[in-house]
The first five atom37 places (N, CA, C, CB, O) and aatype in JSON, in Angstrom:
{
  "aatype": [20, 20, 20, 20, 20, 20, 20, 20, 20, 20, 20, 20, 20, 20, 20, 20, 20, 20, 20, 20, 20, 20, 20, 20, 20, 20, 20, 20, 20, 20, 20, 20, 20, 20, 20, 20, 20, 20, 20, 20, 20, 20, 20, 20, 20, 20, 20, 20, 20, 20, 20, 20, 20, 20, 20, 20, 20, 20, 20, 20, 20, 20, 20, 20, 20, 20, 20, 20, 20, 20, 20, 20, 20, 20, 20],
  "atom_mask": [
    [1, 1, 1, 1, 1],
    [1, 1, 1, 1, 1],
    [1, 1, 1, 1, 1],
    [1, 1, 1, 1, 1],
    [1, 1, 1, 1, 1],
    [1, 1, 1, 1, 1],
    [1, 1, 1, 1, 1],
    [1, 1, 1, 1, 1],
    [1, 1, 1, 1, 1],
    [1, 1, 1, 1, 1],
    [1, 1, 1, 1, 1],
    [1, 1, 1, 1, 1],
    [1, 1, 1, 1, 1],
    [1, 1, 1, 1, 1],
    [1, 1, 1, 1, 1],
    [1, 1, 1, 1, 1],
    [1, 1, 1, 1, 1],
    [1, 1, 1, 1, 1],
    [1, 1, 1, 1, 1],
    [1, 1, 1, 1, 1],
    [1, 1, 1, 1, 1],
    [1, 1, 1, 1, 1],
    [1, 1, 1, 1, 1],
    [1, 1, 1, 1, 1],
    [1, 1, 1, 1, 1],
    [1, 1, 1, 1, 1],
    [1, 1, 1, 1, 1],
    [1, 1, 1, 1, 1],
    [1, 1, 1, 1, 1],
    [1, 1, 1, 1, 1],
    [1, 1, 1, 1, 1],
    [1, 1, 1, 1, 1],
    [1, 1, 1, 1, 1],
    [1, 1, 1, 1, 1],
    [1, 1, 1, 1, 1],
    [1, 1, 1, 1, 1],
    [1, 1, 1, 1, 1],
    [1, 1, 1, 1, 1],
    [1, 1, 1, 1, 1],
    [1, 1, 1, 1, 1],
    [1, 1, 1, 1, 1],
    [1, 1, 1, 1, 1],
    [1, 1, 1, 1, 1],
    [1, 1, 1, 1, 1],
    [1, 1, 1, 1, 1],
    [1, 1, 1, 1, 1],
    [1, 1, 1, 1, 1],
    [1, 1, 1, 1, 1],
    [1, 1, 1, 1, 1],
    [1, 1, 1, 1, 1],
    [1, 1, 1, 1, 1],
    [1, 1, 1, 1, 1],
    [1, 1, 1, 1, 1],
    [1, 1, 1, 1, 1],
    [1, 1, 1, 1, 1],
    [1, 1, 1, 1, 1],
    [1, 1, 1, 1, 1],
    [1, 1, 1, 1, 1],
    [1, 1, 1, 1, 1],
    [1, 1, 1, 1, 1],
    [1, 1, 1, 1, 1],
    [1, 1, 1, 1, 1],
    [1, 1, 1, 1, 1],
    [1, 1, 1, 1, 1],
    [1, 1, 1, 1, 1],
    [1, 1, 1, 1, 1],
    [1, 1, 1, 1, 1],
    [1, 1, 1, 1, 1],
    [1, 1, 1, 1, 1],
    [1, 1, 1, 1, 1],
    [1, 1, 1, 1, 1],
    [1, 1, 1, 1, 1],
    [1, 1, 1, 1, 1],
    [1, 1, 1, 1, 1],
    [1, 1, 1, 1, 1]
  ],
  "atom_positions": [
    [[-21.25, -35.11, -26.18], [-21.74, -36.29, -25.49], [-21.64, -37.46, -26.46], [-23.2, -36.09, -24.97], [-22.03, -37.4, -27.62]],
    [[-21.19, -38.34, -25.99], [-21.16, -39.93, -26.72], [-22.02, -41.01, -26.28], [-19.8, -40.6, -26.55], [-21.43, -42.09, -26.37]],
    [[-23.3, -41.1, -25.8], [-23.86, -41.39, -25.17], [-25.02, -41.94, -26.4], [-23.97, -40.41, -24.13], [-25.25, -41.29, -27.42]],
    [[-25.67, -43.29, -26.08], [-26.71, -43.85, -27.15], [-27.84, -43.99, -26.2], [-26.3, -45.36, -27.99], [-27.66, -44.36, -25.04]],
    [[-28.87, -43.72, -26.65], [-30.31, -44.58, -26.14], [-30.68, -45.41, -26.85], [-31.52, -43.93, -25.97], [-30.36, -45.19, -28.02]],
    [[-31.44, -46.64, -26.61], [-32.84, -47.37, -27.28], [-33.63, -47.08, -26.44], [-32.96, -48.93, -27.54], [-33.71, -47.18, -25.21]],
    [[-34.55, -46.51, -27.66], [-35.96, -46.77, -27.16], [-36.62, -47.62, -27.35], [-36.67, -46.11, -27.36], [-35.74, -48.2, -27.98]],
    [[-37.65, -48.48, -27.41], [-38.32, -49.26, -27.78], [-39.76, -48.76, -27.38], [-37.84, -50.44, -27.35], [-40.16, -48.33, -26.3]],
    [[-40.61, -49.0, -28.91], [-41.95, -48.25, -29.29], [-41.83, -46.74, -29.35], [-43.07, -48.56, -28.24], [-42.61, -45.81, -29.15]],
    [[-39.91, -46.92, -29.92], [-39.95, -45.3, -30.47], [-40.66, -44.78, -31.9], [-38.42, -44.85, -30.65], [-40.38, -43.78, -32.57]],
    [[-41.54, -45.67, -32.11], [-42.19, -45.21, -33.17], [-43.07, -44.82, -33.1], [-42.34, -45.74, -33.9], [-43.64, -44.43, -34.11]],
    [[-43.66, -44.71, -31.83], [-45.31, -44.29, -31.4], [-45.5, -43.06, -30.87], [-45.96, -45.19, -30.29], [-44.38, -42.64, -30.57]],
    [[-46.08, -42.49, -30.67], [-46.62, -41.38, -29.9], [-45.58, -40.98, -28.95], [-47.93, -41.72, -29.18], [-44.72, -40.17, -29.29]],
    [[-45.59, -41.61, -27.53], [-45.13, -40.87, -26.51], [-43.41, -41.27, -26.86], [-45.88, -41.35, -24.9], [-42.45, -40.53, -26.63]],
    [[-43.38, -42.77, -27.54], [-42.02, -43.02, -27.52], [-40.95, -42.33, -28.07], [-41.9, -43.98, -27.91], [-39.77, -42.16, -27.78]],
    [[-42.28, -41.72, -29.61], [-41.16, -40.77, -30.27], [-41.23, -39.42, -29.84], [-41.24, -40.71, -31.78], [-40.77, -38.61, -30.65]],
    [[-41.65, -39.02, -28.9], [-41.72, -37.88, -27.94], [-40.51, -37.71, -27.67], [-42.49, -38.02, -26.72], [-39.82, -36.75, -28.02]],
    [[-40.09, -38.91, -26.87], [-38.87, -39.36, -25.99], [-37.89, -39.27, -26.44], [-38.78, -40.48, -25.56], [-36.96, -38.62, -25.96]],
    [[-37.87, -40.3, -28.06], [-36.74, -40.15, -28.88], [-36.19, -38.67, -29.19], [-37.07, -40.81, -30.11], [-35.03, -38.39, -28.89]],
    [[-37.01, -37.77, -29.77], [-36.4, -36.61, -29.73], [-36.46, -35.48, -28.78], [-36.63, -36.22, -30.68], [-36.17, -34.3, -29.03]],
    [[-36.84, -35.94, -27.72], [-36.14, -35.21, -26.62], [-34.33, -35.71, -25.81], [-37.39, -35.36, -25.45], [-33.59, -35.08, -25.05]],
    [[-34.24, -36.79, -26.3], [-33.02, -37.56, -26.29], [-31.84, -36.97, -27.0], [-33.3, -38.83, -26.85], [-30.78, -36.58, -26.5]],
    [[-32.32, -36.98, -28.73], [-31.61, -36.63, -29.75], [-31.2, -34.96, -29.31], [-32.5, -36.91, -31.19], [-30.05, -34.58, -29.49]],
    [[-32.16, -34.09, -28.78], [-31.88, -32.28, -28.81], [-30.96, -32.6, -27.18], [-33.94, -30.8, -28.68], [-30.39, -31.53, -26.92]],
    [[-30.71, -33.39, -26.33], [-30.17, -33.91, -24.99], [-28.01, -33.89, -25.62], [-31.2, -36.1, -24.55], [-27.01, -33.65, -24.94]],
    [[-28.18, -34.32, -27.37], [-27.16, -35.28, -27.48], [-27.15, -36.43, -27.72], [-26.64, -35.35, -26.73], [-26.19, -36.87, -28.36]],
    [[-28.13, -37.28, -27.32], [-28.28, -38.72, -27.59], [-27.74, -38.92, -28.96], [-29.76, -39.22, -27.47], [-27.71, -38.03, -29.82]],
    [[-27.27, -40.29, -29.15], [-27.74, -40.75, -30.31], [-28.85, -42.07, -30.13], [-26.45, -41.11, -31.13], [-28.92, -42.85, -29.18]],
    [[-29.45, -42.04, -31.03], [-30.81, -43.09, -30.95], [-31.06, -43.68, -31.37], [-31.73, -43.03, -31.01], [-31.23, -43.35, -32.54]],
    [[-31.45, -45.56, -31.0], [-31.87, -46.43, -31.63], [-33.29, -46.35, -31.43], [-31.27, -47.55, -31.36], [-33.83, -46.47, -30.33]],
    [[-34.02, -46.11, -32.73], [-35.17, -46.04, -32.65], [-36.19, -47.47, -32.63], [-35.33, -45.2, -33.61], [-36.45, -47.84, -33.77]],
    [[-36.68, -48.15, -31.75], [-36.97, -49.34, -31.8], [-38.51, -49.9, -32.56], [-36.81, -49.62, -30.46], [-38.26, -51.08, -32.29]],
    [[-39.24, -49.96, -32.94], [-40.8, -50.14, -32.66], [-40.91, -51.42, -33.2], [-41.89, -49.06, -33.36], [-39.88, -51.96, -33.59]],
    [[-42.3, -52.18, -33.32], [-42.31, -53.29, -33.97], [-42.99, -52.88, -35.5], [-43.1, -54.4, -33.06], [-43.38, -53.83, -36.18]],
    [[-43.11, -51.81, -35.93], [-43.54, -51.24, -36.8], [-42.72, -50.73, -37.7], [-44.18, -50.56, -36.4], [-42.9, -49.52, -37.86]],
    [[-41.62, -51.35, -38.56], [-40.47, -51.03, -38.75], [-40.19, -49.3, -39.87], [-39.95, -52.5, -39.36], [-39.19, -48.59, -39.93]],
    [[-41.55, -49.15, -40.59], [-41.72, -48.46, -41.06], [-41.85, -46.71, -39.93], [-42.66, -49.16, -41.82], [-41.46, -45.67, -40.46]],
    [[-42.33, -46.69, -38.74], [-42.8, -45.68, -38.04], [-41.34, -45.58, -37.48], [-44.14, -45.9, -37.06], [-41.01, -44.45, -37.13]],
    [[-40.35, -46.66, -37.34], [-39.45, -46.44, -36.05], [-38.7, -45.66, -37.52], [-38.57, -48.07, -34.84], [-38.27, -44.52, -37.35]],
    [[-38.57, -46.23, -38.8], [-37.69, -45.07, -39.67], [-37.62, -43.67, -39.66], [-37.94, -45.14, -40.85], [-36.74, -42.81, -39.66]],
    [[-39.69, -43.75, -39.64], [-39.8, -42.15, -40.27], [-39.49, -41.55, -38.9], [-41.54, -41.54, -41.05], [-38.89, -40.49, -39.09]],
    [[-39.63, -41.77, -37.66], [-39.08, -41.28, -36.96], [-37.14, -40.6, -36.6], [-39.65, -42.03, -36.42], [-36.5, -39.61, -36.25]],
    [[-37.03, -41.84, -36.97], [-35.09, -41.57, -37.42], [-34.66, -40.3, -38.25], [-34.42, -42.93, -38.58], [-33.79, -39.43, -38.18]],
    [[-36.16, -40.78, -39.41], [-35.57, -39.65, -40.22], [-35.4, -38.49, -39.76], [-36.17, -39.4, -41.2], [-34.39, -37.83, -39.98]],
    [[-36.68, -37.98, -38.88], [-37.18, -36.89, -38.81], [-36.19, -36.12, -37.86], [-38.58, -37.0, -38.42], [-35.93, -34.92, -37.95]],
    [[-35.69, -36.94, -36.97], [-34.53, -36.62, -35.74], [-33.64, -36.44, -36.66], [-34.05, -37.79, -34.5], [-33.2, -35.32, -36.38]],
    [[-32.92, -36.91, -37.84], [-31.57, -36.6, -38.62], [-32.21, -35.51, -39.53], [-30.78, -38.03, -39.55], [-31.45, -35.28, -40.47]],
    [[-32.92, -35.04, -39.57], [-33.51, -34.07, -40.16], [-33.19, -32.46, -39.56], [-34.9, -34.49, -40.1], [-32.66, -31.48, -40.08]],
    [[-33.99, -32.79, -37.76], [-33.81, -31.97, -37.4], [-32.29, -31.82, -36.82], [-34.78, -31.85, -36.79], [-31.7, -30.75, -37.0]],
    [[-31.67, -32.86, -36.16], [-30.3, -32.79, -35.4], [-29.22, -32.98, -35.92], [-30.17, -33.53, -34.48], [-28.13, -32.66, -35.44]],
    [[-29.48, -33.69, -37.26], [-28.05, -34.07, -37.92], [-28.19, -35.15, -38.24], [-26.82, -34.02, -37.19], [-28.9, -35.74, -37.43]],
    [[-27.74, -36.0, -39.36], [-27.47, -36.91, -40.01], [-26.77, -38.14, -38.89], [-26.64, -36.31, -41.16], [-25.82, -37.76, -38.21]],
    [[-27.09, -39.12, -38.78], [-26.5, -40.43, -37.45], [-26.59, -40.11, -36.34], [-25.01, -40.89, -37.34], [-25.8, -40.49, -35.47]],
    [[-28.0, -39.04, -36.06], [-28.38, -39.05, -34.81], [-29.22, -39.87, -33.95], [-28.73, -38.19, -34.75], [-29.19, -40.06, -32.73]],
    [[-30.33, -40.54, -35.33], [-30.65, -41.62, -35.11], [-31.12, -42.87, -36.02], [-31.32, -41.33, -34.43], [-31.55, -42.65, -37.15]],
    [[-31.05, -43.74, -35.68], [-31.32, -44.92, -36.42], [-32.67, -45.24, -36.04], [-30.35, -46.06, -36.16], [-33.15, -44.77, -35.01]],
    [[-33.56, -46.27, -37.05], [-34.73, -46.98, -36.99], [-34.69, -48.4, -37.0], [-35.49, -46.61, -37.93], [-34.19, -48.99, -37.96]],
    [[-35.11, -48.95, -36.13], [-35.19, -50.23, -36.47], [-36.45, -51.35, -35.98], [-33.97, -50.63, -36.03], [-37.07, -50.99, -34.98]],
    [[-36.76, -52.36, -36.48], [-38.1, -52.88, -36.87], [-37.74, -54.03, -35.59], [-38.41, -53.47, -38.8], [-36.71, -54.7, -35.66]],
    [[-38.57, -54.14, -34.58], [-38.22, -55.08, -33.74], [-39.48, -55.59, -32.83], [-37.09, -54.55, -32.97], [-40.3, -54.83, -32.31]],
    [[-39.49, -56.67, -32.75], [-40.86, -57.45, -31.47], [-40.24, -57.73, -30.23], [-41.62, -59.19, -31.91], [-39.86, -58.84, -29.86]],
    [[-40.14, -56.42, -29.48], [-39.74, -56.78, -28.14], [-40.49, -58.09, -26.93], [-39.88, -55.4, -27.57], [-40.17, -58.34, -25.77]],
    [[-41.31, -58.56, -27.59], [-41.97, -59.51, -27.04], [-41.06, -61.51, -27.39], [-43.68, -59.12, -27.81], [-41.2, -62.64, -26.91]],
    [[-40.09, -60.79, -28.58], [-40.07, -61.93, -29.3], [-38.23, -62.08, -28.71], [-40.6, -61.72, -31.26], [-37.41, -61.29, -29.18]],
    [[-37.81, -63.09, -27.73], [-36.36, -62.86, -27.43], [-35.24, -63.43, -28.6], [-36.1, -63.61, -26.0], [-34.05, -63.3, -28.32]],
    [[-35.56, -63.96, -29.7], [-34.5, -63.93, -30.73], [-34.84, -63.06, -31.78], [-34.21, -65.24, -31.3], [-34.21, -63.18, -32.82]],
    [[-35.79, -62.14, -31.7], [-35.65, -60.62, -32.52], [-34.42, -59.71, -31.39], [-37.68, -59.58, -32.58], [-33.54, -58.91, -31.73]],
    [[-34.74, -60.15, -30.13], [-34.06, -58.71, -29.25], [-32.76, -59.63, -29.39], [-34.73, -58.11, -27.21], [-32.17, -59.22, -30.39]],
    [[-32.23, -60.42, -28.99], [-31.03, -61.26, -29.52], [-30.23, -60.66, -30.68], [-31.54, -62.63, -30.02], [-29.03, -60.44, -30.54]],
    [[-30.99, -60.34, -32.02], [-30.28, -60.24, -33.28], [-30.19, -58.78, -33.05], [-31.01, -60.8, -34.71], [-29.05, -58.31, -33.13]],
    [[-31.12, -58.01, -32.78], [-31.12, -56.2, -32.37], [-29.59, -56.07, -31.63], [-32.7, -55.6, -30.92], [-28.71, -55.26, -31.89]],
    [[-29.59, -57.23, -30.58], [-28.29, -56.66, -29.64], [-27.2, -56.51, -30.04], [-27.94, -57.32, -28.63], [-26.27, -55.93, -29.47]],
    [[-27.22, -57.28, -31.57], [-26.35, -57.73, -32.33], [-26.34, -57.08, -33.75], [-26.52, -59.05, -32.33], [-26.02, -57.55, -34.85]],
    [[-26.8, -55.86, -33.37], [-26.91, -54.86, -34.99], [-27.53, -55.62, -36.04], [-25.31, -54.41, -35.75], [-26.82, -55.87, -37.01]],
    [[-28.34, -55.91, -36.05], [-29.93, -56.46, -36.45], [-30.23, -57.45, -36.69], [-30.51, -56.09, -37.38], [-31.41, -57.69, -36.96]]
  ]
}
């Protein structure tokens, strides 16, 4: 499968639920949160378990439209 998700507030609880039910799916994953530190350790933990560039972390304020602007735009 070649297929990507974002999540956004994949750094939290249910989001990173999601994220790695995505990643064991095939996904690959942009891990979103505004917590840039939680959306990593989450990344990590998915390339940990699934493989190395399964998913990415990244630090973002979905509230804020020229943070999601620069995100759309690989960061």
């Amino acid at each position: 499968m070649n297929q990507v998700a974002v999540v956004i507030g994949g750094g939290q609880t249910l989001g990173a639920f999601l994220c790695r039910g995505l990643a064991e799916e095939g996904y690959r994953v942009a891990v979103v949160d505004i917590q840039s530190d939680k959306a990593a350790n989450v990344a990590q933990e998915i390339n940990a378990d699934f493989g190395e560039g399964m998913a990415y972390g990244f630090g973002a304020d979905a509230t804020s439209e020229q943070r999601e602007l620069a995100l759309s735009r690989g960061g």
